[in-house]
Amino acid sequence: MSQPWPRTAAWVDGWLTSIGGVDVAELAAMYGTPLYVMDRAELLSRMREYRQAFGPDVSVVYAAKALCVVGVLQLAADQGLGVDVASDGELCTAERAGFPMQRVVLHGNNKSRDELRHAARLGVGTIVADSLGELDRIAAVAAEVNRQLVVMLRITPGVAASTHAFIATGHDDAKFGFSLWRGAAAEGIDRALNLPGVHLTGLHCHIGSQVTATDDFVVAAKAMCGLLGETRDRHGVELDELNLGGGLGIAYGPDDHTLAVTTYADRLLTTVGDELAARRLATPRLAVEPGRSIVGPAGLTLYRVGAGKEIAGLRRWVSVDGGMSDNLRPALYGVRYAVAPAGTPRHGPTAEFSVAGKHCETGDVVAADVDLPEDLGEGDLLAVAATGAYGYAMANNYNRLPRPAMVLAGDGAAQLLVRRETLDDVLAHDIVLR
Ligand code: LLP
């Protein structure tokens, strides 16, 4: 069991009063709501925890898709992490953050030639190839820039991870990578080893996201070590790198089961050590790619309550000033988030509420059936836990809502990571017909 709130969250009688030493009511007053708040201490300690748990010989590559903003990538770079980018936009964010390009890993199941060219020009450390066609595209770009590109192959290890179907990626018929199924992976390795301009350094896998079953990770690691052994036996080549992807799950509510980073690291390192020893393979450089488990629990969202209504005998609703535009995850994956009253505490009884977003859609529910102060009403603040990952990252302008601001709170001060969008930003791309 684990609790979903960041460690600097301060509480009085069940009300969230401050984060990173900054009063939440002041944050809301100064920056407006909805507001994403990242707890600096939680964020940094999660980055350090990963580095310590895996040790100096393993690269911890932050999966930027979870939260790709310049300030967060600056912190990741400072902490010695690498970064996984999955598009030119994420790559440009890493560039703007001053990320050392050697530590950048480019992913994606359909990288365009332009994306590959940009990565090659910037000197991105590793390109992870996802398909035979993509290998050819990488080779063509290598010829254009007239140098070898460092490439890993994404392998689909045939593991159906226990998670939501939309975010499982390791099963045989997944859209990503070279499946072990019917030798596609072996064929990819053959091709990569023989393509001019491609320098194949290793293999990568990622079985899915929000995974908390250790066995899923262990089975995938075993399959990958098996493939390293087969590659040695078939081609006489011992590959230098093995990237086991990300996917470690986090707690969204108080009853969610999680896996400690140290346990996860121990199991992965022991499995890989044993499997390689059994095949008499030298240990390749290992990497992991956590996204959610670094930024997720470090973030929360502050909303302001507006309208409310009681449907006699059925339900009490309160509506907040955001919803599925700033957090798509309840609607998309049915995730249940923890909610708490925030700001100046009041004493009194609680009652069961459902918290609605403000979008024109019945599925726009921030949290159903949660206990909140009975007198909760207009002007009150609510905090939703663990929104740091895939919240802002998947935010949108449904109903033309501007995307919220994001602040970094720590040591009693807050600074902007992302400014709030304005309606001018939202309208900026529309062309008035003449
Ligand atoms: N590496 C690769 C190649 C990935 O595709 C991903 C996530 C990660 C690492 C990081 O996984 P994490 O540690 O964050 O679980 N929008 C979904 C999550 C999609 C994850 C996509 N890939 C959600 O909100 O749950």
XYZ file of C-alpha atoms and ligand atoms in Angstrom, residues 63 65-66 84 107 154 167 169 204 206 208-210 245-248 252 289-293 329 333 389-390 394, ligand 1:
53
model
C 10.778 8.973 -20.328
C 6.440 11.623 -22.578
C 5.203 11.521 -18.970
C 13.821 9.240 -23.827
C 11.917 6.413 -29.697
C 12.989 -2.347 -29.879
C -0.988 0.903 -22.250
C 2.955 -2.840 -25.226
C 15.426 -2.496 -25.941
C 9.152 -1.860 -22.857
C 3.789 -1.394 -20.816
C 2.928 1.221 -18.279
C 1.450 1.307 -14.760
C 12.211 0.208 -20.620
C 10.011 1.814 -17.992
C 6.534 1.066 -16.766
C 6.726 0.931 -12.982
C -3.325 6.857 -7.476
C 13.321 4.290 -18.755
C 10.961 5.398 -15.992
C 8.483 8.174 -16.673
C 5.394 7.987 -14.469
C 7.193 6.783 -11.338
C -6.937 9.730 -17.562
C -8.556 4.589 -18.546
C 2.537 12.094 -15.207
C 0.420 12.076 -18.367
C -2.025 14.699 -22.580
N 9.818 3.769 -22.515
C 8.990 3.650 -23.560
C 9.528 3.183 -24.831
C 7.639 3.988 -23.428
O 6.835 3.854 -24.479
C 7.157 4.462 -22.193
C 5.741 4.841 -22.035
C 8.057 4.582 -21.128
C 9.382 4.215 -21.327
C 7.657 5.131 -19.789
O 6.699 4.382 -19.143
P 6.246 4.782 -17.670
O 7.437 4.559 -16.754
O 5.859 6.206 -17.677
O 5.120 3.889 -17.380
N -0.685 7.822 -21.402
C -0.592 6.617 -20.613
C 0.816 6.096 -20.518
C 1.460 5.804 -21.857
C 2.855 5.313 -21.710
C 3.559 5.278 -23.025
N 4.897 4.823 -22.978
C -1.180 6.884 -19.237
O -1.614 7.994 -18.966
O -1.231 5.980 -18.416
